[in-house]
Tab-separated table of C-alpha atoms and ligand atoms in Angstrom:
chain	number	residue	atom	x	y	z
A	1	LYS	CA	101.309	105.267	91.856
A	2	SER	CA	101.789	102.553	94.453
A	3	SER	CA	101.753	103.049	98.205
A	4	LYS	CA	104.293	101.675	100.664
A	5	LEU	CA	101.601	99.723	102.458
A	6	SER	CA	100.948	96.301	100.943
A	7	LEU	CA	97.849	96.106	98.785
A	8	GLY	CA	96.391	93.565	101.208
A	9	TYR	CA	96.858	95.891	104.141
A	10	GLN	CA	95.381	98.793	102.165
A	11	LEU	CA	92.271	96.717	101.480
A	12	LEU	CA	92.044	95.637	105.112
A	13	LYS	CA	92.133	99.282	106.219
A	14	LEU	CA	89.356	100.163	103.777
A	15	ILE	CA	87.177	97.264	104.934
A	16	LYS	CA	87.721	98.090	108.606
A	17	SER	CA	87.271	101.857	108.316
A	18	GLU	CA	84.090	103.615	109.397
A	19	GLU	CA	83.597	104.989	105.901
A	20	LEU	CA	81.596	103.169	103.241
A	21	THR	CA	84.014	101.941	100.558
A	22	PHE	CA	82.940	101.296	96.967
A	23	LEU	CA	84.650	98.542	95.014
A	24	MET	CA	84.212	98.708	91.273
A	25	GLU	CA	84.237	95.624	89.100
A	26	ALA	CA	86.962	94.890	86.602
A	27	HIS	CA	87.546	91.735	84.617
A	28	ASP	CA	90.831	92.250	82.788
A	29	ALA	CA	93.865	94.527	82.817
A	30	LEU	CA	92.212	97.210	80.696
A	31	SER	CA	89.108	97.512	82.843
A	32	ALA	CA	91.273	97.415	86.004
A	33	ALA	CA	93.396	100.293	84.676
A	34	ILE	CA	90.237	102.267	83.939
A	35	VAL	CA	88.808	101.640	87.420
A	36	ALA	CA	92.086	102.798	88.967
A	37	GLU	CA	92.211	105.863	86.737
A	38	ALA	CA	88.653	106.773	87.717
A	39	GLY	CA	89.748	106.921	91.343
A	40	PHE	CA	88.127	103.921	93.007
A	41	PRO	CA	90.161	102.869	96.048
A	42	ALA	CA	89.783	99.145	95.358
A	43	ILE	CA	88.660	96.709	92.679
A	44	TRP	CA	86.346	93.709	92.644
A	45	ALA	CA	87.645	90.954	90.365
A	46	SER	CA	84.215	89.574	89.564
A	47	GLY	CA	83.906	85.880	88.799
A	48	PHE	CA	80.887	86.595	86.634
A	49	SER	CA	82.644	89.291	84.625
A	50	ILE	CA	85.937	87.416	84.265
A	51	SER	CA	84.088	84.286	83.125
A	52	THR	CA	82.016	86.310	80.695
A	53	SER	CA	85.039	88.062	79.223
A	54	LEU	CA	86.659	84.652	78.687
A	55	GLY	CA	83.478	83.351	77.075
A	56	TYR	CA	82.574	81.034	79.943
A	57	ARG	CA	79.406	80.794	81.982
A	58	ASP	CA	79.596	81.750	85.650
A	59	VAL	CA	79.361	78.180	86.841
A	60	ASN	CA	83.051	77.407	87.371
A	61	GLU	CA	83.611	76.598	83.723
A	62	CYS	CA	86.822	78.557	83.803
A	63	SER	CA	89.642	77.169	85.917
A	64	TRP	CA	91.200	78.775	88.970
A	65	THR	CA	94.516	79.059	87.138
A	66	GLN	CA	92.806	81.145	84.456
A	67	VAL	CA	91.413	83.437	87.153
A	68	VAL	CA	94.884	83.778	88.712
A	69	ASP	CA	96.382	84.752	85.352
A	70	VAL	CA	93.700	87.391	84.741
A	71	VAL	CA	94.103	88.804	88.256
A	72	GLU	CA	97.874	89.085	87.857
A	73	ARG	CA	97.391	91.288	84.801
A	74	MET	CA	94.781	93.341	86.672
A	75	VAL	CA	97.195	93.933	89.571
A	76	ASP	CA	99.989	95.015	87.245
A	77	ALA	CA	97.741	97.339	85.262
A	78	SER	CA	96.036	99.019	88.208
A	79	CYS	CA	98.405	98.953	91.222
A	80	LYS	CA	95.208	98.925	93.316
A	81	PRO	CA	94.008	96.542	96.011
A	82	ILE	CA	91.979	93.810	94.325
A	83	LEU	CA	89.428	91.693	96.146
A	84	VAL	CA	89.056	88.522	94.126
A	85	ASP	CA	85.750	86.741	93.821
A	86	GLY	CA	86.944	83.230	94.656
A	87	ASP	CA	83.537	81.636	94.034
A	88	SER	CA	83.271	78.667	96.402
A	89	GLY	CA	87.029	78.071	96.333
A	90	PHE	CA	87.056	75.686	93.362
A	91	GLY	CA	86.579	72.595	95.489
A	92	ASN	CA	87.333	71.664	99.058
A	93	PHE	CA	89.698	73.223	101.605
A	94	ASN	CA	92.702	72.085	99.598
A	95	ASN	CA	91.657	73.706	96.315
A	96	ALA	CA	90.653	76.874	98.200
A	97	ARG	CA	94.018	77.225	99.919
A	98	ILE	CA	96.117	76.546	96.804
A	99	PHE	CA	94.037	79.058	94.834
A	100	SER	CA	94.378	81.672	97.600
A	101	LYS	CA	98.122	81.169	97.884
A	102	LYS	CA	98.578	81.727	94.166
A	103	LEU	CA	96.372	84.837	94.236
A	104	PHE	CA	98.449	86.207	97.104
A	105	GLU	CA	101.700	85.447	95.291
A	106	ARG	CA	100.450	87.247	92.179
A	107	GLY	CA	99.556	90.367	94.144
A	108	ALA	CA	95.838	90.121	94.914
A	109	ALA	CA	94.795	91.922	98.092
A	110	GLY	CA	92.215	89.409	99.231
A	111	ILE	CA	89.681	86.761	98.406
A	112	CYS	CA	85.986	86.349	99.025
A	113	ILE	CA	84.631	82.813	99.087
A	114	GLU	CA	80.986	81.806	99.207
A	115	ASP	CA	79.325	78.953	101.088
A	116	LYS	CA	78.185	76.981	98.080
A	117	VAL	CA	79.348	73.700	96.612
A	118	PHE	CA	81.436	73.201	93.467
A	119	PRO	CA	80.476	74.019	90.767
A	120	LYS	CA	78.671	77.147	91.897
A	121	MET	CA	76.048	78.798	89.742
A	122	ASN	CA	75.737	82.580	89.396
A	123	SER	CA	73.497	83.813	92.199
A	124	PHE	CA	70.951	85.340	89.808
A	125	VAL	CA	70.462	82.246	87.666
A	126	GLY	CA	67.795	79.659	88.458
A	127	ASN	CA	67.048	78.204	91.837
A	128	ARG	CA	69.730	75.551	92.270
A	129	HIS	CA	72.030	77.017	94.896
A	130	PRO	CA	72.893	74.197	97.290
A	131	LEU	CA	74.671	75.503	100.366
A	132	ALA	CA	77.822	73.934	101.758
A	133	ASP	CA	77.846	72.244	105.130
A	134	ILE	CA	78.726	74.932	107.689
A	135	GLY	CA	81.566	72.995	109.326
A	136	GLU	CA	83.088	72.046	105.991
A	137	PHE	CA	82.955	75.672	104.829
A	138	CYS	CA	84.636	76.810	108.070
A	139	GLY	CA	87.408	74.338	107.193
A	140	ARG	CA	87.799	76.016	103.797
A	141	LEU	CA	88.145	79.407	105.508
A	142	LYS	CA	90.638	78.109	108.057
A	143	ALA	CA	92.749	76.422	105.404
A	144	ILE	CA	92.977	79.714	103.482
A	145	ARG	CA	93.948	81.631	106.593
A	146	ASP	CA	96.582	79.105	107.579
A	147	THR	CA	98.110	79.470	104.117
A	148	VAL	CA	98.061	83.236	103.504
A	149	PRO	CA	99.161	85.769	106.129
A	150	LYS	CA	96.602	87.754	108.110
A	151	ASP	CA	96.992	91.540	107.702
A	152	GLU	CA	98.382	91.055	104.196
A	153	PHE	CA	95.524	89.217	102.546
A	154	VAL	CA	91.887	89.964	103.259
A	155	LEU	CA	89.524	87.038	103.739
A	156	ILE	CA	85.820	87.685	103.262
A	157	ALA	CA	83.259	84.962	103.953
A	158	ARG	CA	80.157	85.257	101.789
A	159	THR	CA	76.912	83.631	102.735
A	160	GLU	CA	74.464	82.685	100.033
A	161	ALA	CA	71.744	81.785	102.532
A	162	PHE	CA	69.252	84.276	101.065
A	163	ILE	CA	70.181	83.259	97.517
A	164	ALA	CA	69.401	79.660	98.480
A	165	GLY	CA	65.949	80.747	99.684
A	166	GLN	CA	66.745	80.529	103.403
A	167	GLY	CA	65.705	83.118	105.971
A	168	ILE	CA	67.451	85.496	108.301
A	169	ASP	CA	68.119	82.858	110.979
A	170	GLU	CA	70.091	80.652	108.597
A	171	ALA	CA	71.989	83.676	107.261
A	172	LEU	CA	72.904	84.826	110.771
A	173	ASP	CA	73.835	81.320	111.930
A	174	ARG	CA	76.164	80.945	108.988
A	175	ALA	CA	77.740	84.392	109.312
A	176	HIS	CA	78.213	83.790	113.018
A	177	ALA	CA	79.890	80.431	112.424
A	178	TYR	CA	82.249	81.900	109.818
A	179	ALA	CA	83.113	84.924	111.966
A	180	TYR	CA	83.957	82.744	114.958
A	181	ALA	CA	85.580	79.842	113.104
A	182	ASN	CA	89.045	80.917	114.221
A	183	ALA	CA	89.809	81.579	110.607
A	184	GLY	CA	90.716	85.250	110.886
A	185	VAL	CA	87.822	86.240	108.635
A	186	ASP	CA	87.953	89.998	107.998
A	187	GLY	CA	84.379	90.559	106.885
A	188	ILE	CA	81.075	88.987	105.923
A	189	LEU	CA	79.451	89.441	102.528
A	190	ILE	CA	75.700	89.121	102.674
A	191	HIS	CA	74.167	88.576	99.256
A	192	SER	CA	70.575	89.039	98.148
A	193	ARG	CA	68.763	88.770	94.841
A	194	ARG	CA	65.768	90.857	95.889
A	195	HIS	CA	64.967	94.161	94.239
A	196	GLU	CA	64.558	95.764	97.660
A	197	PRO	CA	67.326	95.779	100.274
A	198	ASN	CA	64.978	94.617	103.056
A	199	GLU	CA	66.641	91.293	103.822
A	200	VAL	CA	70.099	92.857	103.667
A	201	PHE	CA	69.063	95.566	106.119
A	202	ALA	CA	67.328	93.034	108.391
A	203	PHE	CA	70.646	91.207	108.436
A	204	SER	CA	72.738	94.306	109.124
A	205	ASP	CA	70.392	95.331	111.968
A	206	ALA	CA	70.763	91.950	113.637
A	207	TRP	CA	74.453	91.581	112.870
A	208	LYS	CA	75.428	94.775	114.705
A	209	ASN	CA	78.780	95.025	112.974
A	210	ARG	CA	80.368	92.070	114.706
A	211	LEU	CA	82.583	92.017	111.627
A	212	PRO	CA	82.511	94.490	108.717
A	213	LEU	CA	79.694	93.842	106.250
A	214	VAL	CA	80.023	93.837	102.476
A	215	ILE	CA	77.060	94.009	100.086
A	216	VAL	CA	76.443	93.633	96.346
A	217	PRO	CA	73.571	95.908	95.304
A	218	THR	CA	73.136	94.519	91.797
A	219	LYS	CA	69.373	93.975	92.084
A	220	TYR	CA	68.479	96.597	94.688
A	221	TYR	CA	70.348	99.261	92.764
A	222	THR	CA	67.842	102.069	93.336
A	223	THR	CA	68.668	102.261	97.045
A	224	PRO	CA	70.731	105.410	97.726
A	225	ALA	CA	74.231	104.937	99.142
A	226	SER	CA	73.242	107.000	102.205
A	227	GLU	CA	71.059	104.083	103.334
A	228	TYR	CA	74.025	101.733	103.271
A	229	LYS	CA	75.986	104.263	105.283
A	230	ASN	CA	73.185	104.519	107.841
A	231	ALA	CA	73.053	100.746	108.083
A	232	GLY	CA	76.760	100.658	108.942
A	233	ILE	CA	77.725	98.771	105.772
A	234	SER	CA	81.455	98.718	105.304
A	235	ALA	CA	81.775	98.124	101.570
A	236	ALA	CA	79.488	97.991	98.551
A	237	ILE	CA	80.516	96.215	95.376
A	238	TRP	CA	79.374	97.367	91.936
A	239	ALA	CA	79.855	93.854	90.713
A	240	ASN	CA	79.441	93.663	86.954
A	241	HIS	CA	78.831	97.127	85.558
A	242	ASN	CA	81.983	97.589	83.495
A	243	MET	CA	81.426	94.267	81.783
A	244	ARG	CA	77.787	95.106	81.052
A	245	ALA	CA	78.746	98.592	79.848
A	246	ALA	CA	81.267	96.993	77.483
A	247	VAL	CA	78.622	94.633	76.102
A	248	ASN	CA	76.345	97.524	75.208
A	249	ALA	CA	79.125	99.744	73.862
A	250	MET	CA	80.549	97.011	71.637
A	251	ARG	CA	77.123	95.965	70.418
A	252	SER	CA	76.148	99.467	69.375
A	253	ILE	CA	79.393	100.201	67.564
A	254	CYS	CA	79.201	96.874	65.734
A	255	GLN	CA	75.679	97.707	64.584
A	256	VAL	CA	76.691	101.100	63.216
A	257	VAL	CA	79.882	99.916	61.493
A	258	LEU	CA	78.101	96.943	59.952
A	259	LYS	CA	75.237	99.061	58.654
A	260	GLU	CA	77.273	102.033	57.424
A	261	GLU	CA	80.198	100.029	56.038
A	262	GLY	CA	82.451	102.652	57.542
A	263	VAL	CA	83.710	104.091	60.799
A	264	LYS	CA	83.308	107.810	60.055
A	265	ASN	CA	80.337	108.243	62.367
A	266	VAL	CA	81.732	106.313	65.291
A	267	GLU	CA	85.124	107.982	65.546
A	268	ASP	CA	84.008	110.790	67.863
A	269	GLY	CA	82.311	108.430	70.270
A	270	ILE	CA	85.241	106.119	70.950
A	271	ALA	CA	88.531	106.536	72.774
A	272	ASP	CA	91.154	108.349	70.763
A	273	LEU	CA	94.313	106.328	70.091
A	274	SER	CA	96.245	108.809	72.210
A	275	GLU	CA	93.984	108.062	75.172
A	276	VAL	CA	94.782	104.368	74.893
A	277	PHE	CA	98.517	105.089	74.674
A	278	SER	CA	98.293	107.334	77.707
A	279	LEU	CA	96.269	104.796	79.713
A	280	LEU	CA	99.094	102.287	79.349
A	281	ASP	CA	101.794	104.936	79.824
A	282	TYR	CA	103.599	104.717	76.485
A	283	ASP	CA	105.471	107.903	77.443
A	284	GLU	CA	107.348	105.962	80.109
A	285	LEU	CA	108.978	103.938	77.374
A	286	ASP	CA	110.359	107.096	75.729
A	287	ILE	CA	111.821	108.212	79.028
A	288	SER	CA	113.331	104.795	79.724
A	289	GLU	CA	114.784	104.579	76.239
A	290	GLY	CA	116.531	107.863	76.944
A	291	ILE	CA	118.122	106.291	80.004
A	292	TYR	CA	118.852	102.753	78.865
A	293	LEU	CA	119.378	102.945	75.123
A	294	SER	CA	121.630	105.984	75.041
B	1	SPV	C1	80.301	88.290	90.799
B	1	SPV	O1	80.468	89.464	90.455
B	1	SPV	O2	80.726	87.337	90.163
B	1	SPV	C2	79.579	88.006	92.030
B	1	SPV	C3	78.579	88.930	92.452
B	1	SPV	O3	79.793	86.981	92.621
B	1	SPV	S1	77.098	88.402	91.829
B	1	SPV	O4	77.235	88.195	90.390
B	1	SPV	O5	76.206	89.460	92.203
B	1	SPV	O6	76.753	87.142	92.490
B	2	MG	MG1	80.784	85.648	91.500
């Protein structure tokens, strides 16, 4: 299942390649195993989805140690490169570097941190998205890079300039500062909450691939992938779709079971027990018992 190349290096190669890479969201070990099984080359450990699955709001209610624990289970269950949504780093440079070091030690392939202040609010909620000071944020990036090795742990700098209501100049200034901060940043994530990708494409046109670009088409989801390819985008993140699919699936089954006082009519629509056993490789245990218990 696993490759000889470190997961961090695998992710770096994907981000740097000419091809457009799709990262699919997962938020726990089960969803990470499913993303891996589906064939995605890499996983996005979404802060929004992990918070939601733990019953927290995406405003740094859950601690960085909780995120690290979830990510460790995701790594073990998927054996895939995982880019972790590090929010704004859970504080200043010091919190950001301790968090990154622990993620690296537990097998994450990289971190993405955004230029907001702590606590950060989900980018699609309300209008309070204060941006960090550019110099201070560069310090956060540098501290991460001085703590985790380049080429083994991807570092993506995410600007929330558009989310904060700023224009293209602010977004470019910020991305430029992060790319040239001597922090070994591997890519820039440009986020937008518009339903059209116009500001993202204006950015990619002006950016000219100085560093690989990563996007999150949650709101502008009708845009075909070919347009991202034409714009030279390096990676697109489907950021929360497994979590939202789970919400709908669990809601509908609960409705039916509650109403019908039985599970007869849901059985065919849910995973068979054998599928669950196979997903977590129960057969391996039989084989190992043959070796070690005999
Ligand atoms: C997340 O998935 O938590 C993200 C992406 O940060 S978004 O929710 O689109 O801001
Ligand atoms: Mg997030």
